Amino acid sequence: MRHNRIMQCVLLLCSLLLLVGCGTRWDIHTETTEDTLTPMDDNLIVVGVSQIGSESVWRTANTSSIQNVFTKENGYFLIFDNARQKQENQIKAIRSFISQQVDYIVFSPITEDGWDTVLMEAKEAGIPVILFDRQVKVSDRSLYTTWVGSNFEEEGRRAGLWLAEYLEQTGRSGEDIQIVVLQGTEGSTSVIGRTEGFDSVAALHDNWKILEQADAEYTTAKGKEVMKDMLGRYEQIDVVVSQNDDMTFGAMEALKEAGVSTGVDGDVILLSFDAVKSALKLVEDGQINVDIECNPNQGESIEKVIRDMEAGEEIESEYYVSEQIFTPENVSDYLPDRTY
Ligand code: GYE
């Protein structure tokens, strides 16, 4: 059965390639590795993965964790699509997976809305859907099997609780604190959760004033642009909360160009999220005060779900990955072994 399906996949993929002319395989947004085009034995599980894009260091690590586990050696035929930050590309990819009759559809929805129709098509095709990283808002929960990712609201809370403790430790808990927030992709689960979590702590501190929360799209370029604009509009900024390290890198460039220092002995307290290695080095240097980890290594958890489904095991409605926070006091213990 799987062998026929796979041969259909190969034939369909070849016909799709013909349709897009002499262009490379990548014209249809599907970065197909060599081995997904070779004839497969009939025991491989066909998995279609729609990834949001390549917007951040975290996303690259997240993609690697998936591609490293869904290999032929592990018993999988992987069809991977990079949606380049566009929901319509994800919907196209999911429809392509359905027409190729994959065994599982795995995807990280760029934003929470707009998925009911295509997920109903997958359900009608009898193809289980597993979400990772971000979530969907749908009218019928049965449109997907489960979700693997982070507790974003807890991440936001951790940032707020760390700031409260830091201000206490530095004798500033009674001061008026002006805060700006660089948010990621509007409408994404990580932004919604991190914002709600941080705001829930900020609401306990009357002396904290959140001046603005602006969409900087989780990218370095936009992070720099938005930070520069804020610096031009606010007389006093005491804290910058940046919802991923890539925006933090851009914000630090803008702050530096404005002659504003960050971190332990800086003018501005800087909180970041993701905790990728390059940012943790800045924590160790004291330029970032705290980095709230968001664990991108979700591939193994997703693969375990599929293995359990293949074995007819009970599946949970959600699976959380483990995470912590990093400060100049503890980061050196973890940096040497950090893989991303
Ligand atoms: O923080 C960011 C990526 O949804 C947790 O998306 C993910 C976020 C992550 O672009 O780097």
GROMACS .gro file of N, CA, C and O in nm, residues 94 98 104-107 112-131 136-147 309 317:
model
  160
   94ILE      N    1  -0.028   2.191   0.218
   94ILE     CA    2  -0.114   2.090   0.283
   94ILE      C    3  -0.202   2.024   0.178
   94ILE      O    4  -0.221   1.901   0.178
   98ILE      N    5  -0.218   1.630   0.074
   98ILE     CA    6  -0.343   1.553   0.067
   98ILE      C    7  -0.351   1.480  -0.066
   98ILE      O    8  -0.381   1.360  -0.074
  104TYR      N    9   0.089   1.130   0.721
  104TYR     CA   10   0.072   1.231   0.827
  104TYR      C   11   0.103   1.369   0.770
  104TYR      O   12   0.196   1.383   0.689
  105ILE      N   13   0.028   1.467   0.815
  105ILE     CA   14   0.058   1.609   0.787
  105ILE      C   15   0.104   1.672   0.918
  105ILE      O   16   0.037   1.659   1.021
  106VAL      N   17   0.221   1.737   0.912
  106VAL     CA   18   0.280   1.801   1.030
  106VAL      C   19   0.307   1.945   0.994
  106VAL      O   20   0.372   1.971   0.892
  107PHE      N   21   0.253   2.042   1.074
  107PHE     CA   22   0.284   2.182   1.036
  107PHE      C   23   0.277   2.277   1.154
  107PHE      O   24   0.214   2.248   1.256
  112GLU      N   25  -0.298   3.194   1.394
  112GLU     CA   26  -0.394   3.097   1.446
  112GLU      C   27  -0.521   3.083   1.362
  112GLU      O   28  -0.589   2.980   1.366
  113ASP      N   29  -0.554   3.187   1.284
  113ASP     CA   30  -0.683   3.184   1.212
  113ASP      C   31  -0.667   3.136   1.067
  113ASP      O   32  -0.559   3.141   1.010
  114GLY      N   33  -0.778   3.089   1.007
  114GLY     CA   34  -0.783   3.060   0.863
  114GLY      C   35  -0.754   2.918   0.822
  114GLY      O   36  -0.720   2.893   0.706
  115TRP      N   37  -0.767   2.821   0.915
  115TRP     CA   38  -0.726   2.683   0.884
  115TRP      C   39  -0.843   2.585   0.872
  115TRP      O   40  -0.823   2.469   0.832
  116ASP      N   41  -0.964   2.625   0.908
  116ASP     CA   42  -1.075   2.529   0.914
  116ASP      C   43  -1.094   2.452   0.783
  116ASP      O   44  -1.104   2.330   0.782
  117THR      N   45  -1.097   2.525   0.671
  117THR     CA   46  -1.129   2.461   0.542
  117THR      C   47  -1.025   2.355   0.505
  117THR      O   48  -1.060   2.239   0.479
  118VAL      N   49  -0.899   2.392   0.507
  118VAL     CA   50  -0.796   2.297   0.460
  118VAL      C   51  -0.782   2.180   0.558
  118VAL      O   52  -0.756   2.065   0.516
  119LEU      N   53  -0.804   2.206   0.687
  119LEU     CA   54  -0.794   2.095   0.784
  119LEU      C   55  -0.915   2.002   0.771
  119LEU      O   56  -0.903   1.881   0.793
  120MET      N   57  -1.030   2.057   0.727
  120MET     CA   58  -1.146   1.970   0.701
  120MET      C   59  -1.114   1.879   0.580
  120MET      O   60  -1.148   1.761   0.578
  121GLU      N   61  -1.045   1.936   0.480
  121GLU     CA   62  -1.006   1.856   0.363
  121GLU      C   63  -0.914   1.741   0.404
  121GLU      O   64  -0.926   1.628   0.358
  122ALA      N   65  -0.820   1.771   0.497
  122ALA     CA   66  -0.729   1.666   0.544
  122ALA      C   67  -0.807   1.560   0.622
  122ALA      O   68  -0.785   1.439   0.605
  123LYS      N   69  -0.903   1.605   0.703
  123LYS     CA   70  -0.985   1.510   0.782
  123LYS      C   71  -1.066   1.420   0.689
  123LYS      O   72  -1.072   1.298   0.708
  124GLU      N   73  -1.124   1.481   0.586
  124GLU     CA   74  -1.205   1.402   0.491
  124GLU      C   75  -1.119   1.304   0.412
  124GLU      O   76  -1.163   1.198   0.370
  125ALA      N   77  -0.989   1.338   0.398
  125ALA     CA   78  -0.896   1.248   0.328
  125ALA      C   79  -0.842   1.141   0.424
  125ALA      O   80  -0.765   1.053   0.384
  126GLY      N   81  -0.880   1.152   0.551
  126GLY     CA   82  -0.836   1.052   0.650
  126GLY      C   83  -0.690   1.065   0.688
  126GLY      O   84  -0.626   0.967   0.729
  127ILE      N   85  -0.634   1.186   0.675
  127ILE     CA   86  -0.492   1.207   0.707
  127ILE      C   87  -0.481   1.281   0.841
  127ILE      O   88  -0.527   1.394   0.853
  128PRO      N   89  -0.416   1.218   0.941
  128PRO     CA   90  -0.400   1.284   1.071
  128PRO      C   91  -0.311   1.407   1.059
  128PRO      O   92  -0.216   1.408   0.980
  129VAL      N   93  -0.342   1.512   1.137
  129VAL     CA   94  -0.264   1.637   1.137
  129VAL      C   95  -0.203   1.657   1.275
  129VAL      O   96  -0.273   1.648   1.376
  130ILE      N   97  -0.073   1.680   1.277
  130ILE     CA   98  -0.002   1.711   1.403
  130ILE      C   99   0.054   1.852   1.393
  130ILE      O  100   0.126   1.883   1.297
  131LEU      N  101   0.020   1.937   1.490
  131LEU     CA  102   0.072   2.075   1.492
  131LEU      C  103   0.200   2.079   1.575
  131LEU      O  104   0.215   2.003   1.671
  136VAL      N  105  -0.363   2.649   1.617
  136VAL     CA  106  -0.470   2.701   1.531
  136VAL      C  107  -0.594   2.727   1.617
  136VAL      O  108  -0.613   2.663   1.723
  137LYS      N  109  -0.676   2.822   1.571
  137LYS     CA  110  -0.806   2.845   1.633
  137LYS      C  111  -0.909   2.789   1.534
  137LYS      O  112  -0.929   2.843   1.425
  138VAL      N  113  -0.970   2.674   1.566
  138VAL     CA  114  -1.065   2.612   1.474
  138VAL      C  115  -1.196   2.584   1.545
  138VAL      O  116  -1.199   2.570   1.668
  139SER      N  117  -1.303   2.571   1.467
  139SER     CA  118  -1.437   2.548   1.525
  139SER      C  119  -1.451   2.404   1.574
  139SER      O  120  -1.530   2.374   1.662
  140ASP      N  121  -1.368   2.313   1.520
  140ASP     CA  122  -1.382   2.171   1.551
  140ASP      C  123  -1.245   2.115   1.592
  140ASP      O  124  -1.156   2.097   1.507
  141ARG      N  125  -1.225   2.087   1.721
  141ARG     CA  126  -1.096   2.043   1.775
  141ARG      C  127  -1.050   1.912   1.710
  141ARG      O  128  -0.932   1.885   1.703
  142SER      N  129  -1.145   1.838   1.653
  142SER     CA  130  -1.105   1.708   1.594
  142SER      C  131  -1.033   1.727   1.460
  142SER      O  132  -0.990   1.631   1.398
  143LEU      N  133  -1.016   1.854   1.417
  143LEU     CA  134  -0.948   1.877   1.289
  143LEU      C  135  -0.798   1.852   1.299
  143LEU      O  136  -0.728   1.848   1.197
  144TYR      N  137  -0.747   1.840   1.421
  144TYR     CA  138  -0.606   1.799   1.434
  144TYR      C  139  -0.595   1.705   1.553
  144TYR      O  140  -0.677   1.708   1.646
  145THR      N  141  -0.492   1.620   1.549
  145THR     CA  142  -0.478   1.516   1.651
  145THR      C  143  -0.414   1.570   1.779
  145THR      O  144  -0.465   1.550   1.889
  146THR      N  145  -0.302   1.641   1.763
  146THR     CA  146  -0.232   1.691   1.882
  146THR      C  147  -0.137   1.804   1.842
  146THR      O  148  -0.128   1.840   1.724
  147TRP      N  149  -0.072   1.862   1.945
  147TRP     CA  150   0.020   1.975   1.925
  147TRP      C  151   0.142   1.955   2.012
  147TRP      O  152   0.130   1.907   2.127
  309MET      N  153   0.114   0.665   1.746
  309MET     CA  154  -0.008   0.651   1.665
  309MET      C  155  -0.001   0.525   1.580
  309MET      O  156  -0.097   0.450   1.568
  317SER      N  157  -0.360   1.538   2.415
  317SER     CA  158  -0.409   1.649   2.331
  317SER      C  159  -0.299   1.751   2.304
  317SER      O  160  -0.307   1.830   2.210
   0.00000   0.00000   0.00000
